[in-house]
Amino acid sequence: MQPTVHYNMGGVPCNFHGEVVAPRGGDPDAVVPGLMAVGEAACVSVHGANRLGSNSLLDLVVFGRQAARRCAELQRPGMRHAPLPGDAGELAVSRLDRLRNAQGSRPTAAIRLEMQKIMQMDAAVFRTGESLEEGARKLAQTFESFADVRVSDRSLIWNTDLVETMELENLLLQATATIQSAANRTESRGAHAREDFPQRDDEHCLRHTLVWVEGPGRVRFDYRPVHLNTLTDEVQTIPPKARTY
Amino acid sequence: MADFRLPANSRIRQGKTHRAPAGAGKVRVLRIYRFDPTSGENPRVDTFELDVAGCGPMVLDALIQIKGTIDSSLTFRRSCREGICGSCAMNIDGLNRLACTTAMEDLGGGDIRIYPLPHMPVVKDLVPDLTNFYAQYASVKPWLVAQTPPPPDGERLQSKAEQEKIDRPAACILCACCSTACPSYWWNSDRFLGPAALLAAYRWIIDSRDEATGERLDALEDPFRLYRCHTIMNCTDVCPKDLNPAKAIAEIKRMLVERTS
Ligand SMILES: Cc1cc2nc3c(=O)[nH]c(=O)nc-3n(C[C@H](O)[C@H](O)[C@H](O)COP(=O)(O)OP(=O)(O)OC[C@H]3O[C@@H](n4cnc5c(N)ncnc54)[C@H](O)[C@@H]3O)c2cc1C
Ligand code: SF4
Ligand code: SF4
Ligand code: FES
């Protein structure tokens, strides 16, 4: 028996309308107009650092509906899209082409297995700075080797070899974000259990990590404050405290 | 004279054989149907001698191992690998089942023969075209239909007994094992809805909250949509979730008889 992934905490930062936010000009909650996310992909941050059982479906239903309402509020029939640049779609098509014709020496499954082993070993449920640093280093090498990936199915019909390869590239980015952010968070909070930092550190770490993955092993961090107050005064705000059960 | 041979471009050729590496431990032989829609060639059956030491116990584990280490172009649907998404339904040693819940051990020691779900157009290798199957499912309106608005302060509630009635039929994972095992569906899938869609229809007919029971029954009162079922029971035999579509169909027939008498 071994643990498997049940849910990915974190995600695309969103407000409670489902609108994506990205800090801009000193505003940590600046909206990215027209971009929305809901469900497991999003981080409205109702779950704190540990999503409790059954709350993800709740999250989907509540914020899915909220996002639809927001769209209805913002969009008017006949509204025009912003003009697209002439080469829109170029990036997606060139990515597809590059991977479909990839003739390297490493099969997708071999790179994927290596990534899985690193994450299972070094970004496990209980982690230490040492294991995370070690894992981040190995993962960067594995990610580098993706440049040498090999796809053998070149067809355009139900090409799962190609789809798995595209998914692998996404997963390498996600794994990099996950392990590097975990190494960077020197505390234990919710599901992030560091054996070398067993305590929660509200003084330094009560904040969201924002991470940009710029390439294998290359990340940039920024932070957003956590919303700690409810939107109404119907209930009193409960400050965070240690989980003792 | 009737011609009982397969059409020329459906005849299956002998495919490639991938031998086990020298010094392989325990070897299982898998004979897998392959069809490449872009090649213009007939389907073939490839033989894979797989070293199963280090491979998981299920047929899906073997397929993933083959895709990962021998032939990455092998194409099949899969997602949850725990019998809940319904993606990996295929014909394994002559029976429709889920690759992820079928243990190789339970298939005896001989060659394992894997084909796509029978009598469906094949998109590629083990991937059948399920467009019609899904359209039939949609045609039974598998959602709550009610004119009465929900109570202003809550949900539409059900008693425990009412919930238990739909509990099993609602557990269908739409794998299509049943419909593609049904001879009536093979001959008349253009007009007979098949056991999976009919089980879904039944699930909503008996739902205590649904108010469209009459319309739902009307829609099924048809010599083909419902009555092509001749109680052959293949559907119930193969269902990997131990559901009983044949009984649901019999129940719908009974309800139709009862409402006219
Ligand atoms: C085993 C398991 C048990 C769980 N049990 C519970 C539970 O009991 N209670 C609970 O609250 N939560 C539970 N969860 C978590 C919950 O199920 C998920 O968080 C939730 O279903 C996520 O829903 P979603 O719509 O955000 O994403 P998903 O359901 O993952 O949907 C994403 C969709 O996007 C599609 N997609 C992906 N890429 C593309 C693309 N490029 N183009 C188009 N489409 C694409 C996918 O096919 C998929 O349909 C469980 C999770 C697991 C794994
Ligand atoms: S019982 Fe009806 S639906 Fe089921 S296999 Fe037989 S004919 Fe098909
Ligand atoms: S009734 Fe059973 S066999 Fe048929 S689609 Fe549902 S789960 Fe699959
Ligand atoms: S992979 Fe989901 S049912 Fe087999």
XYZ file of C-alpha atoms and ligand atoms in Angstrom:
579
model
C 0.000 0.000 0.000
C 1.128 3.502 -0.688
C -0.401 6.986 -0.590
C -1.821 8.394 -3.828
C -2.905 11.879 -4.822
C -6.489 12.723 -3.898
C -6.582 16.455 -4.491
C -4.220 19.235 -5.456
C -4.366 22.137 -3.036
C -3.517 25.555 -4.342
C -4.144 26.440 -7.976
C -4.860 29.481 -10.083
C -5.434 32.375 -7.645
C -9.039 33.572 -7.849
C -11.454 35.834 -6.076
C -14.814 34.452 -4.969
C -16.372 35.358 -8.320
C -14.053 32.907 -10.070
C -12.034 35.742 -11.622
C -8.306 35.120 -11.767
C -6.212 37.583 -9.787
C -2.550 38.529 -10.150
C -0.827 41.182 -8.029
C -0.333 44.372 -10.026
C 0.623 47.902 -8.998
C 0.523 47.094 -5.276
C -2.930 45.489 -5.476
C -2.632 41.801 -4.458
C -6.150 41.093 -5.743
C -5.965 42.736 -9.186
C -8.286 40.913 -11.610
C -7.020 39.495 -14.917
C -9.958 40.598 -17.098
C -11.723 37.765 -18.922
C -9.783 34.914 -17.307
C -11.661 32.670 -14.902
C -11.064 29.381 -13.097
C -13.242 27.133 -10.940
C -12.913 23.825 -9.178
C -9.754 21.992 -8.349
C -7.777 24.088 -10.828
C -8.659 27.272 -8.956
C -7.574 28.567 -5.575
C -10.361 30.656 -4.089
C -8.676 29.724 -0.874
C -11.726 28.610 1.071
C -9.866 25.449 2.041
C -6.926 26.975 3.804
C -3.865 24.758 3.681
C -5.762 21.497 3.931
C -8.897 20.776 1.964
C -11.177 18.781 4.287
C -13.185 15.773 3.081
C -16.078 16.504 0.683
C -15.349 20.224 0.516
C -14.030 20.132 -3.025
C -17.416 19.259 -4.479
C -18.847 22.063 -2.393
C -16.233 24.359 -3.864
C -17.164 23.331 -7.438
C -20.876 23.823 -6.939
C -20.692 27.131 -5.080
C -18.016 28.846 -7.131
C -19.070 27.279 -10.435
C -22.415 28.989 -9.964
C -20.757 32.156 -8.762
C -18.564 32.256 -11.890
C -21.618 31.853 -14.122
C -23.358 34.705 -12.323
C -20.299 36.872 -12.728
C -20.187 36.171 -16.458
C -23.870 37.079 -16.783
C -23.143 40.288 -14.919
C -20.100 41.319 -16.969
C -21.000 40.115 -20.454
C -23.565 41.818 -22.672
C -25.003 40.260 -25.851
C -23.053 41.464 -28.867
C -20.017 42.543 -26.861
C -16.876 42.330 -28.956
C -13.741 40.369 -28.194
C -10.486 42.252 -27.999
C -8.785 41.903 -31.408
C -6.491 38.851 -31.528
C -2.898 39.205 -32.660
C -2.309 37.779 -36.131
C -0.187 34.932 -34.802
C -2.654 33.841 -32.111
C -2.589 30.061 -31.908
C 0.939 29.900 -33.294
C 2.350 28.869 -29.926
C -0.149 26.034 -29.457
C 0.320 24.709 -32.969
C 4.102 24.846 -32.784
C 4.033 22.999 -29.463
C 1.835 20.301 -30.970
C 4.127 20.014 -33.969
C 7.301 19.932 -31.931
C 6.040 17.110 -29.717
C 4.305 15.110 -32.431
C 7.557 14.923 -34.330
C 9.814 14.536 -31.303
C 12.574 12.108 -32.267
C 14.728 12.087 -29.151
C 16.007 9.074 -27.280
C 13.857 9.063 -24.099
C 10.343 7.584 -24.251
C 7.635 9.633 -22.531
C 6.939 6.813 -20.062
C 10.578 6.677 -18.923
C 10.720 10.401 -18.131
C 7.326 10.232 -16.440
C 8.325 7.296 -14.238
C 11.461 9.144 -13.173
C 9.385 12.217 -12.248
C 6.874 10.074 -10.349
C 9.623 8.388 -8.338
C 11.227 11.713 -7.437
C 7.938 13.211 -6.279
C 6.951 10.080 -4.356
C 10.332 9.878 -2.619
C 11.266 13.498 -2.063
C 8.003 15.464 -1.964
C 6.239 12.815 0.084
C 3.592 13.380 2.763
C 6.277 14.045 5.381
C 9.122 16.049 3.913
C 12.348 17.742 5.009
C 14.324 20.599 3.485
C 16.996 18.103 2.548
C 14.662 15.743 0.678
C 12.939 18.653 -1.067
C 16.233 20.249 -2.204
C 17.511 16.889 -3.384
C 14.238 16.215 -5.201
C 14.230 19.671 -6.795
C 17.743 19.062 -8.132
C 16.886 15.640 -9.568
C 13.613 16.939 -11.001
C 15.465 19.718 -12.827
C 17.623 17.069 -14.545
C 14.588 15.009 -15.478
C 12.900 18.141 -16.815
C 16.029 18.958 -18.860
C 15.869 15.495 -20.400
C 12.404 16.256 -21.738
C 14.141 18.145 -24.563
C 15.224 14.663 -25.706
C 11.751 13.067 -25.564
C 10.664 10.519 -28.147
C 7.131 10.107 -29.498
C 6.581 7.164 -31.840
C 2.939 7.705 -32.848
C 2.756 10.510 -35.436
C -0.922 10.170 -36.315
C -3.534 12.844 -35.738
C -6.256 10.388 -34.721
C -6.615 9.519 -31.018
C -2.881 9.901 -30.488
C -2.474 9.055 -26.811
C 1.312 8.916 -27.162
C 1.219 12.620 -28.070
C -1.403 13.528 -25.450
C 0.558 11.783 -22.700
C 3.663 13.669 -23.793
C 1.887 17.023 -23.638
C 0.503 16.069 -20.248
C 3.987 15.122 -19.121
C 5.311 18.550 -20.045
C 2.492 20.103 -17.975
C 3.230 17.749 -15.103
C 6.919 18.634 -15.107
C 5.947 22.296 -14.697
C 3.482 21.409 -11.925
C 5.967 19.161 -10.145
C 8.569 21.923 -10.273
C 6.101 24.437 -8.803
C 5.086 21.961 -6.088
C 8.474 20.818 -4.894
C 10.151 24.227 -5.096
C 7.293 25.935 -3.228
C 7.385 23.221 -0.576
C 11.121 23.701 -0.101
C 10.576 27.453 0.135
C 7.902 27.144 2.877
C 9.875 26.612 6.071
C 6.996 25.653 8.349
C 4.298 22.993 8.689
C 0.792 24.057 7.777
C -2.242 21.953 6.865
C -1.163 19.150 4.571
C 2.388 20.513 4.235
C 4.210 18.566 6.966
C 7.899 19.439 7.308
C 9.768 17.233 9.760
C 12.457 19.894 10.096
C 9.871 22.651 10.760
C 7.043 20.955 12.665
C 5.419 24.219 13.847
C 3.191 26.647 11.988
C 4.873 30.008 11.579
C 2.185 32.690 11.242
C 4.710 35.448 11.669
C 6.617 34.664 8.442
C 4.504 32.227 6.472
C 0.851 33.218 6.784
C 0.661 34.086 3.086
C -0.014 32.545 -0.314
C 2.937 31.506 -2.426
C 2.822 32.684 -6.032
C 5.221 30.797 -8.260
C 6.397 31.286 -11.833
C 8.182 28.317 -13.404
C 10.636 29.701 -15.928
C 12.281 26.431 -16.930
C 13.783 23.280 -15.447
C 14.669 24.097 -11.833
C 14.118 27.822 -12.390
C 11.357 29.441 -10.361
C 10.449 32.907 -9.130
C 8.342 33.547 -6.040
C 6.005 36.292 -4.923
C 3.379 36.316 -2.187
C -0.208 37.372 -1.537
C -1.795 38.061 1.824
C -4.432 35.599 3.070
C -7.991 36.896 3.427
C -8.817 36.209 7.051
C -12.146 37.990 7.395
C -15.624 36.980 6.305
C -17.447 39.260 3.877
C -20.296 40.021 6.302
C -20.508 40.565 10.042
C -23.005 37.705 10.517
C -20.374 35.618 12.239
C -17.311 36.623 14.146
C -14.028 35.923 12.381
C -12.201 32.971 13.915
C -8.436 33.465 14.038
C -6.278 30.508 12.928
C -5.148 28.186 15.684
C -3.219 24.977 16.051
C -4.983 21.777 15.026
C -4.826 19.505 18.046
C -6.813 16.454 16.924
C -26.336 -17.119 -51.451
C -25.693 -15.071 -48.376
C -22.054 -14.239 -47.806
C -21.050 -15.024 -44.233
C -17.480 -13.840 -44.510
C -16.285 -10.566 -43.015
C -15.997 -7.724 -45.529
C -12.506 -7.708 -47.078
C -11.268 -4.683 -45.159
C -12.449 -6.072 -41.801
C -10.434 -9.281 -41.987
C -7.798 -9.454 -39.326
C -4.182 -10.008 -40.343
C -1.435 -11.557 -38.320
C 0.479 -8.694 -36.735
C 3.902 -8.203 -35.207
C 5.353 -10.355 -32.468
C 7.318 -8.659 -29.708
C 9.449 -11.340 -28.052
C 10.229 -11.265 -24.343
C 13.779 -10.098 -23.618
C 16.296 -12.848 -22.903
C 16.307 -13.723 -19.221
C 12.751 -12.473 -18.653
C 11.149 -13.719 -15.451
C 7.480 -14.608 -15.629
C 6.122 -14.050 -19.127
C 2.467 -13.519 -20.092
C 1.460 -13.479 -23.729
C -1.054 -10.820 -24.764
C -2.647 -10.912 -28.207
C -3.991 -7.451 -28.890
C -6.194 -6.132 -31.692
C -4.605 -3.220 -33.537
C -6.155 -0.890 -36.057
C -4.413 2.149 -37.460
C -6.995 4.283 -39.294
C -4.321 6.239 -41.155
C -2.441 3.267 -42.636
C -5.160 2.080 -45.038
C -4.322 -1.454 -43.857
C -6.603 -4.074 -42.362
C -6.667 -4.585 -38.594
C -4.116 -6.998 -37.166
C -3.445 -8.840 -33.932
C -0.059 -8.140 -32.363
C 1.529 -10.559 -29.937
C 3.329 -9.171 -26.920
C 5.394 -11.425 -24.679
C 5.425 -9.355 -21.525
C 7.750 -9.857 -18.590
C 5.208 -9.383 -15.806
C 7.747 -9.265 -13.006
C 7.559 -5.615 -11.949
C 4.201 -5.111 -13.674
C 0.999 -4.633 -11.673
C -1.527 -7.482 -11.498
C -4.321 -6.130 -13.689
C -4.805 -6.297 -17.454
C -4.667 -2.489 -17.516
C -1.278 -2.608 -15.777
C -0.068 -4.867 -18.584
C -1.396 -2.526 -21.277
C 0.281 0.450 -19.612
C 3.518 -1.546 -19.299
C 3.391 -2.422 -22.999
C 2.695 1.197 -23.956
C 5.475 2.418 -21.683
C 8.190 -0.085 -22.553
C 7.423 -1.874 -25.839
C 5.113 0.077 -28.162
C 4.022 3.575 -27.210
C 1.564 3.721 -30.102
C -0.746 1.135 -28.476
C -3.992 3.044 -27.976
C -6.668 2.497 -25.332
C -8.868 4.557 -23.018
C -8.092 4.641 -19.312
C -8.281 7.091 -16.486
C -9.095 6.141 -12.892
C -7.591 2.608 -12.861
C -10.058 1.722 -10.089
C -13.302 0.783 -11.838
C -15.083 4.087 -11.414
C -14.647 6.064 -14.644
C -15.773 3.376 -17.106
C -13.065 4.254 -19.661
C -11.180 0.976 -19.975
C -14.023 -1.328 -21.039
C -12.835 -3.827 -23.641
C -13.309 -7.421 -24.676
C -10.857 -9.537 -22.715
C -10.751 -13.275 -23.375
C -14.174 -13.114 -24.955
C -15.979 -11.121 -22.269
C -16.618 -7.398 -21.998
C -14.972 -6.139 -18.828
C -12.881 -3.362 -17.337
C -9.166 -3.850 -17.879
C -8.405 -2.174 -14.563
C -10.461 -4.548 -12.412
C -9.601 -7.746 -14.298
C -6.651 -9.570 -12.757
C -4.396 -11.448 -15.184
C -4.207 -14.294 -12.650
C -7.953 -14.807 -12.888
C -7.691 -15.398 -16.636
C -5.756 -18.652 -16.263
C -2.238 -19.091 -17.633
C -2.887 -18.971 -21.377
C -2.633 -16.152 -23.908
C -4.786 -13.135 -23.047
C -6.813 -11.955 -26.050
C -7.831 -8.303 -26.034
C -10.230 -6.734 -28.523
C -12.260 -3.521 -28.539
C -15.887 -3.681 -27.355
C -17.694 -5.782 -29.960
C -19.767 -4.571 -32.863
C -18.805 -0.929 -32.600
C -16.971 1.168 -35.189
C -13.309 1.196 -34.179
C -11.543 4.548 -34.036
C -8.119 3.079 -33.348
C -6.775 -0.093 -31.643
C -8.940 -0.644 -28.534
C -10.886 2.617 -28.817
C -14.443 2.184 -30.117
C -16.574 5.089 -31.328
C -19.143 5.678 -28.560
C -20.889 8.674 -30.167
C -24.153 6.790 -30.690
C -23.984 5.242 -27.215
C -23.678 8.677 -25.590
C -26.384 10.176 -27.821
C -28.724 7.384 -26.728
C -27.917 8.131 -23.105
C -28.667 11.837 -23.663
C -31.939 10.924 -25.402
C -33.449 9.548 -22.165
C -32.968 12.982 -20.534
C -30.816 11.752 -17.674
C -31.580 14.691 -15.421
C -34.326 15.773 -13.034
C -37.466 17.082 -14.765
C -39.929 18.843 -12.451
C -42.400 21.685 -12.821
C -42.801 22.227 -9.087
C -40.146 24.667 -7.877
C -37.794 23.406 -5.166
C -38.679 24.372 -1.580
C -37.495 27.974 -1.050
C -35.304 27.097 1.912
C -33.660 23.854 0.855
C -33.296 20.909 -1.495
C -35.849 18.427 -2.768
C -35.639 15.756 -0.103
C -36.013 11.991 -0.416
C -36.702 9.361 2.220
C -34.045 6.749 2.823
C -36.202 4.133 1.107
C -36.695 6.408 -1.921
C -32.964 6.969 -2.199
C -32.231 3.265 -1.886
C -34.398 2.556 -4.935
C -32.156 4.623 -7.202
C -28.906 3.902 -5.381
C -27.926 0.882 -7.505
C -29.136 2.056 -10.941
C -27.385 5.389 -10.312
C -24.092 3.533 -9.812
C -23.790 2.897 -13.569
C -20.413 4.119 -14.869
C -21.475 4.145 -18.566
C -18.716 1.754 -19.539
C -20.849 0.267 -22.370
C -19.900 -3.328 -21.472
C -23.601 -4.234 -21.342
C -24.897 -2.622 -24.509
C -22.034 -3.933 -26.619
C -22.621 -7.466 -25.260
C -26.283 -7.423 -26.260
C -27.155 -9.214 -29.543
C -30.247 -7.066 -29.954
C -28.018 -3.994 -29.716
C -25.587 -5.447 -32.243
C -28.329 -5.797 -34.848
C -30.382 -2.678 -34.034
C -28.204 -0.157 -32.256
C -29.561 2.504 -34.587
C -33.025 2.151 -33.038
C -32.805 0.047 -29.860
C -31.555 2.175 -26.963
C -29.648 -0.708 -25.362
C -29.402 -1.704 -21.700
C -27.196 1.161 -20.449
C -29.500 3.947 -21.695
C -32.575 2.021 -20.556
C -31.128 1.549 -17.089
C -30.580 5.315 -16.965
C -34.170 5.899 -18.107
C -35.380 3.567 -15.345
C -33.276 5.395 -12.755
C -35.198 8.626 -13.503
C -38.595 6.958 -13.941
C -38.450 5.646 -10.361
C -36.905 8.801 -8.853
C -39.405 10.134 -6.287
C -38.484 13.747 -7.139
C -38.986 13.454 -10.891
C -42.290 14.640 -12.322
C -41.921 13.455 -15.932
C -42.636 9.747 -15.346
C -45.473 9.699 -17.878
C -43.469 11.420 -20.627
C -40.500 9.176 -19.936
C -42.640 6.060 -20.339
C -44.295 7.503 -23.480
C -40.881 8.019 -25.037
C -40.006 4.345 -24.519
C -43.282 2.880 -25.765
C -41.865 1.891 -29.125
C -41.215 -1.473 -30.789
C -37.504 -0.698 -31.103
C -36.352 1.694 -28.389
C -37.434 -0.614 -25.569
C -39.031 -3.746 -26.958
C -36.003 -4.953 -28.938
C -34.841 -6.321 -25.597
C -35.560 -10.057 -25.660
C -34.326 -10.769 -22.136
C -31.125 -12.435 -23.303
C -29.447 -11.248 -20.056
C -25.932 -10.768 -21.480
C -26.064 -7.229 -20.104
C -26.534 -8.300 -16.502
C -23.948 -11.068 -16.900
C -21.150 -8.709 -17.920
C -21.868 -5.569 -15.874
C -18.658 -4.865 -13.938
C -20.626 -2.975 -11.281
C -22.996 -5.922 -10.689
C -25.977 -3.913 -11.849
C -29.049 -5.457 -13.384
C -30.115 -3.586 -16.532
C -32.195 -6.573 -17.695
C -34.344 -6.330 -14.583
C -34.713 -2.565 -15.005
C -35.895 -3.136 -18.583
C -38.374 -5.766 -17.400
C -39.635 -3.280 -14.794
C -40.177 -0.592 -17.443
C -42.112 -3.117 -19.572
C -44.222 -4.003 -16.537
C -44.970 -0.331 -15.822
C -46.077 0.158 -19.431
C -48.405 -2.844 -19.259
C -49.793 -1.755 -15.912
C -50.619 1.746 -16.995
C -52.683 0.527 -19.988
C -54.582 -2.142 -18.043
C -10.380 9.176 -5.720
C -10.940 10.532 -5.416
C -12.001 10.646 -4.532
C -12.532 11.910 -4.225
N -13.578 11.983 -3.347
C -14.109 13.195 -3.044
C -15.227 13.305 -2.156
O -15.739 12.296 -1.641
N -15.726 14.538 -1.892
C -15.186 15.662 -2.439
O -15.681 16.745 -2.177
N -14.132 15.590 -3.275
C -13.570 14.386 -3.597
N -12.491 14.315 -4.463
C -11.999 15.538 -5.098
C -12.965 15.994 -6.195
O -13.507 14.858 -6.827
C -12.228 16.834 -7.255
O -11.552 17.866 -6.634
C -13.238 17.438 -8.239
O -13.967 16.427 -8.882
C -12.515 18.289 -9.281
O -13.488 18.748 -10.204
P -13.095 19.753 -11.352
O -14.328 19.909 -12.189
O -12.472 20.960 -10.787
O -11.952 19.017 -12.160
P -12.036 17.628 -12.929
O -13.215 16.829 -12.480
O -10.683 17.048 -12.833
O -12.371 18.094 -14.400
C -11.387 18.603 -15.269
C -11.874 18.300 -16.668
O -11.046 18.948 -17.620
C -10.845 18.070 -18.698
N -9.615 18.495 -19.394
C -8.337 18.349 -19.009
N -7.521 18.879 -19.921
C -8.293 19.371 -20.898
C -8.020 20.050 -22.133
N -6.782 20.326 -22.514
N -9.070 20.412 -22.885
C -10.349 20.154 -22.506
N -10.644 19.519 -21.353
C -9.631 19.135 -20.577
C -10.745 16.716 -18.057
O -11.012 15.678 -18.969
C -11.812 16.810 -16.975
O -13.072 16.403 -17.424
C -11.958 13.074 -4.797
C -10.894 12.952 -5.698
C -10.384 11.700 -6.004
C -9.246 11.600 -6.969
S -31.674 -8.516 -21.423
Fe -32.272 -7.184 -23.088
S -30.800 -5.545 -23.025
Fe -29.941 -7.187 -21.797
S -28.619 -8.295 -23.210
Fe -30.624 -9.141 -23.258
S -31.689 -8.258 -24.968
Fe -29.934 -6.994 -24.454
S -25.062 -0.967 -16.544
Fe -23.098 -1.829 -15.938
S -22.200 -2.575 -17.857
Fe -23.845 -1.183 -18.408
S -22.839 0.786 -18.718
Fe -23.594 0.733 -16.597
S -21.858 -0.033 -15.403
Fe -21.416 -0.502 -17.539
S -9.613 3.024 -15.836
Fe -11.484 3.809 -14.977
S -12.790 2.075 -15.072
Fe -10.895 1.249 -15.702
